[in-house]
CSV table of C-alpha atoms (C1' of nucleotides) in Angstrom, one decimal:
chain,number,residue,atom,x,y,z
E,1,MET,CA,27.0,-58.3,15.0
E,2,GLY,CA,29.0,-55.2,14.1
E,3,ARG,CA,32.3,-55.4,12.2
E,4,SER,CA,34.8,-52.8,11.0
E,5,GLN,CA,34.6,-51.3,7.5
E,6,LEU,CA,37.8,-53.1,6.5
E,7,GLU,CA,36.2,-56.4,7.5
E,8,LYS,CA,33.1,-55.5,5.6
E,9,GLN,CA,35.1,-55.0,2.5
E,10,LYS,CA,36.9,-58.3,2.9
E,11,THR,CA,33.5,-60.0,3.5
E,12,HIS,CA,32.2,-58.3,0.3
E,13,GLU,CA,35.2,-59.7,-1.7
E,14,ARG,CA,34.8,-63.1,-0.2
E,15,ILE,CA,31.1,-63.3,-1.2
E,16,VAL,CA,31.9,-62.1,-4.7
E,17,GLU,CA,34.7,-64.6,-5.2
E,18,LEU,CA,32.6,-67.5,-3.8
E,19,ALA,CA,29.8,-66.5,-6.1
E,20,ALA,CA,32.2,-66.3,-9.1
E,21,ARG,CA,33.1,-69.9,-8.4
E,22,ARG,CA,29.6,-71.3,-7.6
E,23,LEU,CA,28.0,-69.5,-10.5
E,24,ARG,CA,30.5,-70.9,-12.9
E,25,GLU,CA,29.7,-74.3,-11.5
E,26,GLU,CA,25.9,-74.0,-11.5
E,27,GLY,CA,25.2,-71.3,-14.0
E,28,LEU,CA,24.0,-67.7,-13.4
E,29,ASP,CA,20.6,-68.9,-12.1
E,30,GLY,CA,22.2,-71.5,-10.0
E,31,ILE,CA,23.0,-70.9,-6.3
E,32,GLY,CA,20.5,-68.9,-4.2
E,33,VAL,CA,21.4,-66.0,-1.9
E,34,ALA,CA,20.7,-67.9,1.3
E,35,ASP,CA,22.8,-70.9,0.3
E,36,LEU,CA,25.6,-68.7,-0.9
E,37,MET,CA,25.7,-66.7,2.4
E,38,LYS,CA,25.7,-70.0,4.3
E,39,GLU,CA,28.7,-71.2,2.4
E,40,ALA,CA,30.4,-67.9,3.2
E,41,GLY,CA,29.7,-68.6,6.9
E,42,LEU,CA,27.1,-65.8,7.0
E,43,THR,CA,23.3,-65.5,7.0
E,44,VAL,CA,20.9,-64.2,4.4
E,45,GLY,CA,20.0,-61.0,6.2
E,46,GLY,CA,23.4,-59.4,5.7
E,47,PHE,CA,23.4,-59.9,2.0
E,48,TYR,CA,21.4,-56.8,1.1
E,49,LYS,CA,23.8,-54.4,2.9
E,50,HIS,CA,26.4,-55.6,0.4
E,51,PHE,CA,24.3,-55.8,-2.8
E,52,ALA,CA,21.1,-54.0,-3.9
E,53,SER,CA,19.9,-57.3,-5.5
E,54,ARG,CA,21.0,-60.7,-6.6
E,55,ASP,CA,21.4,-59.3,-10.1
E,56,GLU,CA,24.0,-56.9,-8.8
E,57,LEU,CA,26.0,-59.7,-7.2
E,58,VAL,CA,25.8,-61.6,-10.4
E,59,ALA,CA,27.3,-58.7,-12.3
E,60,GLU,CA,30.1,-58.3,-9.8
E,61,ALA,CA,30.7,-62.1,-9.8
E,62,VAL,CA,30.9,-62.2,-13.6
E,63,GLN,CA,33.4,-59.4,-13.6
E,64,SER,CA,35.4,-61.4,-11.0
E,65,ALA,CA,35.1,-64.6,-13.0
E,66,VAL,CA,36.2,-63.0,-16.2
E,67,GLU,CA,39.3,-61.6,-14.5
E,68,SER,CA,40.0,-64.6,-12.3
E,69,TRP,CA,41.5,-66.9,-15.0
E,70,ARG,CA,44.2,-64.3,-15.7
E,71,LYS,CA,44.8,-63.7,-12.0
E,72,GLN,CA,45.0,-67.4,-11.3
E,73,GLN,CA,47.6,-67.8,-14.0
E,74,GLU,CA,49.6,-65.0,-12.5
E,75,GLU,CA,49.4,-66.6,-9.0
E,76,ASN,CA,50.8,-69.8,-10.5
E,77,GLY,CA,53.8,-67.9,-11.7
E,78,ILE,CA,52.6,-67.7,-15.3
E,79,ASP,CA,52.6,-64.3,-17.1
E,80,PRO,CA,49.5,-64.6,-19.3
E,81,ALA,CA,50.8,-61.9,-21.6
E,82,HIS,CA,54.1,-63.7,-22.4
E,83,ILE,CA,53.4,-67.4,-22.0
E,84,PRO,CA,53.9,-69.2,-25.3
E,85,LEU,CA,50.6,-70.3,-26.9
E,86,SER,CA,51.6,-74.0,-26.9
E,87,GLU,CA,52.0,-73.9,-23.1
E,88,TYR,CA,48.8,-71.9,-22.6
E,89,VAL,CA,46.9,-74.4,-24.7
E,90,ASP,CA,48.2,-77.3,-22.6
E,91,ILE,CA,46.7,-75.7,-19.5
E,92,TYR,CA,43.5,-74.5,-21.1
E,93,LEU,CA,42.6,-77.8,-22.9
E,94,SER,CA,43.6,-80.0,-20.0
E,95,GLU,CA,41.3,-82.5,-18.3
E,96,ASN,CA,42.0,-80.6,-15.1
E,97,HIS,CA,40.4,-77.4,-16.6
E,98,ARG,CA,37.5,-79.4,-18.0
E,99,ASP,CA,36.8,-81.0,-14.6
E,100,HIS,CA,37.1,-77.8,-12.5
E,101,CYS,CA,34.8,-75.3,-14.2
E,102,GLY,CA,34.4,-73.3,-11.0
E,103,GLU,CA,38.0,-72.1,-11.1
E,104,GLY,CA,38.2,-72.1,-14.9
E,105,CYS,CA,37.6,-69.8,-17.8
E,106,ALA,CA,34.3,-67.9,-17.5
E,107,TYR,CA,33.7,-68.0,-21.2
E,108,ALA,CA,33.9,-71.8,-21.3
E,109,ALA,CA,31.6,-72.1,-18.3
E,110,LEU,CA,29.1,-69.4,-18.9
E,111,THR,CA,28.9,-68.6,-22.6
E,112,ALA,CA,25.1,-69.2,-23.0
E,113,ASP,CA,24.3,-67.8,-19.5
E,114,MET,CA,26.1,-64.5,-20.3
E,115,ALA,CA,24.4,-64.2,-23.7
E,116,ARG,CA,21.0,-64.6,-22.0
E,117,SER,CA,21.8,-62.2,-19.2
E,118,SER,CA,21.2,-58.5,-18.6
E,119,GLU,CA,22.9,-55.8,-20.7
E,120,ALA,CA,25.1,-55.0,-17.7
E,121,VAL,CA,26.5,-58.5,-17.6
E,122,ARG,CA,26.8,-58.7,-21.4
E,123,SER,CA,28.8,-55.4,-21.4
E,124,ILE,CA,31.2,-56.8,-18.7
E,125,ALA,CA,31.6,-60.0,-20.7
E,126,THR,CA,32.1,-58.2,-24.0
E,127,GLU,CA,34.9,-56.0,-22.6
E,128,GLY,CA,36.5,-59.1,-21.1
E,129,LEU,CA,36.2,-60.8,-24.5
E,130,ARG,CA,37.9,-57.9,-26.2
E,131,LYS,CA,40.8,-58.1,-23.7
E,132,ASN,CA,41.1,-61.9,-24.2
E,133,PHE,CA,41.3,-61.5,-28.0
E,134,ASP,CA,44.0,-58.9,-27.5
E,135,ALA,CA,46.0,-61.1,-25.1
E,136,MET,CA,45.6,-64.1,-27.5
E,137,THR,CA,46.8,-61.9,-30.4
E,138,ALA,CA,49.9,-61.0,-28.4
E,139,ARG,CA,50.8,-64.7,-28.1
E,140,MET,CA,50.9,-65.2,-31.9
E,141,PRO,CA,54.2,-65.2,-33.8
E,142,GLN,CA,53.7,-61.8,-35.5
E,143,PRO,CA,51.3,-60.1,-33.2
E,144,GLU,CA,51.0,-56.8,-35.2
E,145,THR,CA,49.5,-58.4,-38.3
E,146,ALA,CA,45.8,-58.8,-39.1
E,147,ASP,CA,46.5,-62.4,-39.5
E,148,ALA,CA,47.5,-62.7,-35.9
E,149,ARG,CA,44.2,-61.2,-34.8
E,150,GLN,CA,42.2,-63.5,-37.0
E,151,LYS,CA,44.1,-66.5,-35.6
E,152,ALA,CA,43.5,-65.2,-32.0
E,153,ILE,CA,39.8,-65.1,-32.6
E,154,ILE,CA,39.8,-68.5,-34.1
E,155,ALA,CA,41.9,-69.9,-31.3
E,156,SER,CA,39.6,-68.3,-28.7
E,157,CYS,CA,36.4,-69.7,-30.2
E,158,LEU,CA,38.0,-73.1,-30.7
E,159,MET,CA,39.3,-73.3,-27.1
E,160,THR,CA,36.1,-72.2,-25.4
E,161,GLY,CA,34.0,-74.4,-27.8
E,162,ALA,CA,36.2,-77.4,-27.2
E,163,VAL,CA,36.2,-77.2,-23.4
E,164,GLY,CA,32.4,-76.7,-23.5
E,165,LEU,CA,31.8,-79.8,-25.7
E,166,ALA,CA,34.3,-81.8,-23.7
E,167,ARG,CA,32.2,-81.1,-20.6
E,168,VAL,CA,29.0,-82.2,-22.3
E,169,ALA,CA,30.4,-85.6,-23.4
E,170,ASN,CA,29.9,-88.1,-20.6
E,171,ASP,CA,32.1,-90.5,-22.6
E,172,GLY,CA,35.7,-90.0,-21.4
E,173,ALA,CA,37.2,-91.2,-24.7
E,174,LEU,CA,35.1,-88.8,-26.8
E,175,SER,CA,35.8,-86.0,-24.4
E,176,SER,CA,39.6,-86.6,-24.4
E,177,GLU,CA,39.5,-86.9,-28.2
E,178,ILE,CA,38.0,-83.4,-28.4
E,179,LEU,CA,40.6,-81.9,-26.1
E,180,GLU,CA,43.6,-83.6,-27.8
E,181,THR,CA,42.5,-82.9,-31.3
E,182,VAL,CA,42.0,-79.3,-30.7
E,183,LYS,CA,45.2,-79.0,-28.6
E,184,GLN,CA,47.3,-80.2,-31.5
E,185,PHE,CA,45.6,-78.0,-34.0
E,186,VAL,CA,45.9,-74.8,-32.0
E,187,LYS,CA,49.6,-75.5,-31.5
E,188,SER,CA,50.0,-75.8,-35.3
E,189,LEU,CA,48.1,-72.6,-35.7
E,190,ALA,CA,50.7,-70.7,-33.8
E,191,LYS,CA,53.6,-72.2,-35.8
E,192,THR,CA,52.3,-72.1,-39.4
E,193,GLU,CA,52.2,-68.8,-41.3
D,1,MET,CA,-11.6,-81.8,-21.6
D,2,GLY,CA,-11.3,-85.3,-22.9
D,3,ARG,CA,-9.5,-85.8,-26.2
D,4,SER,CA,-8.6,-88.8,-28.3
D,5,GLN,CA,-5.4,-90.7,-28.0
D,6,LEU,CA,-4.2,-89.3,-31.3
D,7,GLU,CA,-4.8,-85.8,-30.1
D,8,LYS,CA,-3.0,-86.5,-26.9
D,9,GLN,CA,0.1,-87.7,-28.9
D,10,LYS,CA,0.0,-84.5,-31.0
D,11,THR,CA,-0.4,-82.4,-27.8
D,12,HIS,CA,2.6,-84.2,-26.3
D,13,GLU,CA,4.8,-83.5,-29.4
D,14,ARG,CA,3.6,-79.8,-29.4
D,15,ILE,CA,4.6,-79.4,-25.8
D,16,VAL,CA,8.0,-81.0,-26.4
D,17,GLU,CA,8.7,-78.9,-29.5
D,18,LEU,CA,7.7,-75.7,-27.7
D,19,ALA,CA,9.9,-76.6,-24.8
D,20,ALA,CA,12.8,-77.4,-27.1
D,21,ARG,CA,12.5,-73.8,-28.4
D,22,ARG,CA,11.9,-72.1,-25.1
D,23,LEU,CA,14.6,-74.0,-23.3
D,24,ARG,CA,17.2,-73.1,-26.0
D,25,GLU,CA,16.1,-69.4,-25.5
D,26,GLU,CA,16.1,-69.4,-21.7
D,27,GLY,CA,18.3,-72.3,-20.7
D,28,LEU,CA,17.3,-75.6,-19.2
D,29,ASP,CA,16.2,-73.9,-15.9
D,30,GLY,CA,14.4,-71.3,-17.8
D,31,ILE,CA,10.7,-71.6,-18.5
D,32,GLY,CA,8.4,-73.1,-15.9
D,33,VAL,CA,5.8,-75.8,-16.4
D,34,ALA,CA,2.8,-73.5,-15.9
D,35,ASP,CA,4.0,-70.8,-18.4
D,36,LEU,CA,5.0,-73.5,-20.9
D,37,MET,CA,1.5,-75.1,-20.8
D,38,LYS,CA,-0.1,-71.6,-21.1
D,39,GLU,CA,2.0,-70.9,-24.2
D,40,ALA,CA,0.8,-74.3,-25.6
D,41,GLY,CA,-2.8,-73.2,-25.0
D,42,LEU,CA,-3.2,-75.6,-22.1
D,43,THR,CA,-3.2,-75.5,-18.3
D,44,VAL,CA,-0.7,-76.8,-15.8
D,45,GLY,CA,-2.8,-79.7,-14.5
D,46,GLY,CA,-2.6,-81.7,-17.7
D,47,PHE,CA,1.2,-81.6,-17.8
D,48,TYR,CA,1.8,-84.6,-15.4
D,49,LYS,CA,-0.3,-86.9,-17.6
D,50,HIS,CA,2.3,-86.3,-20.3
D,51,PHE,CA,5.5,-86.3,-18.2
D,52,ALA,CA,6.4,-87.8,-14.8
D,53,SER,CA,8.4,-84.6,-13.9
D,54,ARG,CA,9.8,-81.4,-15.4
D,55,ASP,CA,13.2,-83.2,-15.7
D,56,GLU,CA,11.5,-85.8,-18.0
D,57,LEU,CA,10.3,-83.1,-20.3
D,58,VAL,CA,13.7,-81.5,-20.3
D,59,ALA,CA,15.3,-84.8,-21.5
D,60,GLU,CA,12.7,-85.1,-24.2
D,61,ALA,CA,13.1,-81.5,-25.2
D,62,VAL,CA,16.9,-81.8,-25.4
D,63,GLN,CA,16.5,-84.8,-27.6
D,64,SER,CA,14.2,-82.8,-29.8
D,65,ALA,CA,16.4,-79.8,-29.8
D,66,VAL,CA,19.5,-81.9,-30.8
D,67,GLU,CA,17.6,-83.4,-33.7
D,68,SER,CA,15.7,-80.2,-34.7
D,69,TRP,CA,18.6,-78.5,-36.4
D,70,ARG,CA,19.0,-81.4,-38.9
D,71,LYS,CA,15.2,-81.6,-39.3
D,72,GLN,CA,15.0,-77.9,-40.0
D,73,GLN,CA,17.7,-78.1,-42.7
D,74,GLU,CA,15.8,-80.9,-44.3
D,75,GLU,CA,12.5,-79.0,-44.3
D,76,ASN,CA,14.3,-76.1,-46.0
D,77,GLY,CA,15.3,-78.5,-48.8
D,78,ILE,CA,18.8,-78.9,-47.6
D,79,ASP,CA,20.3,-82.4,-47.2
D,80,PRO,CA,22.5,-82.1,-44.2
D,81,ALA,CA,24.5,-85.2,-45.2
D,82,HIS,CA,25.5,-83.8,-48.6
D,83,ILE,CA,25.5,-80.0,-48.3
D,84,PRO,CA,29.0,-78.6,-49.1
D,85,LEU,CA,30.7,-77.4,-45.9
D,86,SER,CA,31.1,-73.8,-47.3
D,87,GLU,CA,27.3,-73.5,-47.7
D,88,TYR,CA,26.6,-75.1,-44.3
D,89,VAL,CA,29.0,-72.7,-42.6
D,90,ASP,CA,27.3,-69.7,-44.2
D,91,ILE,CA,24.0,-70.8,-42.6
D,92,TYR,CA,25.5,-71.8,-39.2
D,93,LEU,CA,27.7,-68.7,-38.8
D,94,SER,CA,25.0,-66.3,-40.0
D,95,GLU,CA,23.6,-63.4,-38.0
D,96,ASN,CA,20.2,-65.0,-38.4
D,97,HIS,CA,21.4,-68.1,-36.5
D,98,ARG,CA,23.1,-65.9,-33.9
D,99,ASP,CA,19.9,-64.0,-33.3
D,100,HIS,CA,17.4,-66.9,-33.2
D,101,CYS,CA,18.9,-69.4,-30.7
D,102,GLY,CA,15.4,-70.9,-30.1
D,103,GLU,CA,15.4,-72.5,-33.5
D,104,GLY,CA,19.2,-72.9,-33.7
D,105,CYS,CA,21.8,-75.5,-32.9
D,106,ALA,CA,21.3,-77.0,-29.4
D,107,TYR,CA,25.1,-77.2,-28.8
D,108,ALA,CA,25.6,-73.5,-29.4
D,109,ALA,CA,22.6,-72.6,-27.2
D,110,LEU,CA,22.9,-75.1,-24.4
D,111,THR,CA,26.5,-76.3,-24.1
D,112,ALA,CA,27.1,-75.3,-20.4
D,113,ASP,CA,23.5,-76.2,-19.5
D,114,MET,CA,23.8,-79.7,-20.9
D,115,ALA,CA,27.2,-80.2,-19.2
D,116,ARG,CA,25.6,-79.3,-15.8
D,117,SER,CA,22.5,-81.4,-16.4
D,118,SER,CA,21.6,-85.0,-15.4
D,119,GLU,CA,23.4,-88.0,-16.8
D,120,ALA,CA,20.2,-88.7,-18.8
D,121,VAL,CA,20.5,-85.4,-20.6
D,122,ARG,CA,24.2,-85.7,-21.0
D,123,SER,CA,23.9,-89.1,-22.6
D,124,ILE,CA,21.4,-87.8,-25.1
D,125,ALA,CA,23.7,-84.8,-25.8
D,126,THR,CA,26.7,-87.1,-26.2
D,127,GLU,CA,25.1,-89.3,-28.7
D,128,GLY,CA,23.9,-86.3,-30.7
D,129,LEU,CA,27.5,-84.9,-30.6
D,130,ARG,CA,28.9,-88.1,-31.9
D,131,LYS,CA,26.4,-88.0,-34.8
D,132,ASN,CA,27.3,-84.4,-35.5
D,133,PHE,CA,31.0,-85.2,-35.7
D,134,ASP,CA,30.2,-88.0,-38.1
D,135,ALA,CA,28.0,-85.8,-40.3
D,136,MET,CA,30.7,-83.1,-40.3
D,137,THR,CA,33.3,-85.6,-41.2
D,138,ALA,CA,31.2,-86.7,-44.2
D,139,ARG,CA,31.3,-83.1,-45.4
D,140,MET,CA,35.1,-83.0,-45.6
D,141,PRO,CA,37.0,-83.5,-48.9
D,142,GLN,CA,38.3,-87.0,-48.1
D,143,PRO,CA,35.8,-88.3,-45.5
D,144,GLU,CA,37.5,-91.6,-44.8
D,145,THR,CA,40.8,-90.2,-43.5
D,146,ALA,CA,41.7,-89.6,-39.9
D,147,ASP,CA,42.5,-86.1,-41.0
D,148,ALA,CA,38.9,-85.5,-42.0
D,149,ARG,CA,37.6,-86.6,-38.5
D,150,GLN,CA,40.1,-84.2,-36.8
D,151,LYS,CA,39.0,-81.4,-39.0
D,152,ALA,CA,35.4,-82.2,-38.3
D,153,ILE,CA,35.9,-82.0,-34.6
D,154,ILE,CA,37.8,-78.8,-35.0
D,155,ALA,CA,35.1,-77.3,-37.2
D,156,SER,CA,32.4,-78.3,-34.7
D,157,CYS,CA,34.1,-76.8,-31.7
D,158,LEU,CA,35.0,-73.7,-33.7
D,159,MET,CA,31.4,-73.2,-35.0
D,160,THR,CA,29.6,-73.8,-31.6
D,161,GLY,CA,32.2,-71.6,-29.9
D,162,ALA,CA,31.9,-68.8,-32.4
D,163,VAL,CA,28.1,-68.6,-32.3
D,164,GLY,CA,28.3,-68.7,-28.5
D,165,LEU,CA,30.8,-65.9,-28.2
D,166,ALA,CA,29.0,-63.9,-30.9
D,167,ARG,CA,25.9,-64.1,-28.8
D,168,VAL,CA,27.7,-62.8,-25.7
D,169,ALA,CA,29.1,-59.7,-27.4
D,170,ASN,CA,26.6,-56.9,-27.3
D,171,ASP,CA,28.8,-54.9,-29.7
D,172,GLY,CA,27.6,-55.7,-33.2
D,173,ALA,CA,31.0,-55.0,-34.8
D,174,LEU,CA,32.8,-57.4,-32.5
D,175,SER,CA,30.1,-60.0,-32.9
D,176,SER,CA,30.1,-59.8,-36.7
D,177,GLU,CA,33.9,-59.9,-36.7
D,178,ILE,CA,33.8,-63.2,-34.8
D,179,LEU,CA,31.3,-64.8,-37.2
D,180,GLU,CA,33.1,-63.5,-40.4
D,181,THR,CA,36.6,-64.5,-39.2
D,182,VAL,CA,35.6,-68.0,-38.3
D,183,LYS,CA,33.4,-68.4,-41.4
D,184,GLN,CA,36.4,-67.7,-43.7
D,185,PHE,CA,38.6,-70.0,-41.7
D,186,VAL,CA,36.3,-73.0,-41.7
D,187,LYS,CA,35.9,-72.7,-45.5
D,188,SER,CA,39.7,-72.8,-45.9
D,189,LEU,CA,39.8,-75.8,-43.6
D,190,ALA,CA,37.6,-77.8,-46.1
D,191,LYS,CA,39.7,-76.8,-49.1
D,192,THR,CA,43.3,-77.3,-47.9
D,193,GLU,CA,44.9,-80.7,-47.5
Y,1,DA,C1',25.3,-42.7,16.8
Y,2,DT,C1',26.2,-45.7,13.3
Y,3,DT,C1',26.3,-50.0,11.1
Y,4,DA,C1',27.5,-55.1,10.0
Y,5,DT,C1',25.3,-59.0,10.8
Y,6,DC,C1',21.6,-61.9,12.8
Y,7,DT,C1',16.8,-64.0,13.3
Y,8,DA,C1',12.3,-64.2,11.5
Y,9,DT,C1',9.1,-63.7,8.0
Y,10,DA,C1',6.3,-61.7,4.1
Y,11,DG,C1',5.3,-62.4,-0.7
Y,12,DA,C1',6.3,-64.3,-5.1
Y,13,DT,C1',7.1,-68.3,-7.8
Y,14,DC,C1',7.5,-73.0,-9.0
Y,15,DT,C1',6.7,-78.2,-9.0
Y,16,DA,C1',3.5,-81.5,-8.2
Y,17,DT,C1',-1.0,-83.4,-6.7
Y,18,DA,C1',-6.2,-83.8,-5.7
Y,19,DG,C1',-10.5,-83.9,-7.4
Y,20,DA,C1',-13.9,-82.2,-11.0
Y,21,DT,C1',-15.4,-82.1,-15.9
Y,22,DA,C1',-16.4,-83.6,-20.4
Y,23,DA,C1',-15.0,-86.1,-24.0
Y,24,DT,C1',-13.5,-90.9,-26.1
Y,25,DG,C1',-14.0,-95.8,-27.1
Y,26,DC,C1',-15.2,-100.5,-25.8
T,1,DA,C1',-15.5,-97.1,-17.9
T,2,DT,C1',-11.6,-94.7,-19.1
T,3,DT,C1',-8.9,-90.7,-19.6
T,4,DA,C1',-7.3,-85.9,-21.3
T,5,DT,C1',-7.7,-81.7,-19.6
T,6,DC,C1',-9.3,-78.3,-16.2
T,7,DT,C1',-9.5,-75.6,-11.6
T,8,DA,C1',-7.7,-75.1,-7.2
T,9,DT,C1',-4.2,-75.7,-3.9
T,10,DA,C1',-0.5,-77.8,-0.9
T,11,DG,C1',4.3,-77.5,0.0
T,12,DA,C1',8.9,-76.2,-1.2
T,13,DT,C1',12.0,-72.6,-2.5
T,14,DC,C1',13.7,-68.2,-3.4
T,15,DT,C1',14.2,-62.9,-3.1
T,16,DA,C1',13.9,-59.2,-0.3
T,17,DT,C1',12.6,-56.7,4.0
T,18,DA,C1',11.8,-55.6,9.1
T,19,DG,C1',13.4,-55.2,13.4
T,20,DA,C1',16.9,-56.9,17.0
T,21,DT,C1',21.7,-57.3,18.5
T,22,DA,C1',26.4,-56.2,19.2
T,23,DA,C1',30.2,-54.3,17.6
T,24,DT,C1',32.8,-49.9,15.6
T,25,DG,C1',34.3,-45.2,15.5
T,26,DC,C1',33.5,-40.2,16.1
DNA sequence: ATTATCTATAGATCTATAGATAATGC
DNA sequence: ATTATCTATAGATCTATAGATAATGC
């Protein structure tokens, strides 16, 4: 019923951030446009003044989800570029992260969904992945070496894989065993050389 | 239009195996009942004499997909219980596996989908995961040690995570770098102790 | 005058069912 | 007689659009 341009921009961001959470929870095919708008306190008709299509929202939401993990760490007073790997791993491989995929790492929550998605989404995800590898390399003991980059790639695959499989296991003991085993190992990866 | 019970059983298996492939390709919400039956050379009406619901097919197809990787290795003359880890890794972390997720490992293709799915599907996936960890432990140098189990869990998370992220990256160089880096590392994991 | 959002709905798609058809198997 | 599959369709759900409403902003 008529709002200012500033309010429209805020509404747009609210929809994207809500979608970023709900799509990580339900997958990229999950929540529908009508339900999403309802959760945002709006109705379906207004959606298409913000996005040309659902696919366009998905692309924006994936971008937001890829960035949100870093943003969230910053909001919690953690500098993702300088946090020691051992502390970062405690957060990433926690039961809290496992149980709250909507607010968690996009790569753990949406790997297969992103791989199956459009080239637009895959390009966004690929650039985010590159940045994540670089950030992880910077957390290694001697960041300038080729060895640090290799370890960063290994740690990244290991951490996303572990949270993914820990979410599959509906046996709490097995799920925790995965998280704990990988946690210890990634810590040792940062120490040894 | 009227077939023997034997033929019905074969038809049932054909639908399940086709679904196991198509669901790994498109995700568990992917292909619809009508399209699936059409690809099987049948029509939609017959589906519900085989399965009470689409969900029931999905559970059977996940079971089939979880077992199919092992079956496929056996068909190719590979004994999954005794293949050296270094050879297994060459197959798992190959570009061929990355590019053919429909015939590949269910855990690399469907991690997030299985985590989001019903308890029935999650239980099937959890049991399969347990067996995979055991099989991977048996491939380690000293399989009876706790260290072997830990390495098996690490290798499993690393391999599923690596194939997943390699499928996300639409930059061939980055994708291959992930596969190659992890391949070398898992091989070293089996040697060192 | 423009536009952000609303209500209402068209059109496509998907799951599941009803009833018909043509084989099997006692 | 039973049943495996077929054709046809009901009912639900989802994306996208049309037209109305009530604000903004020149």
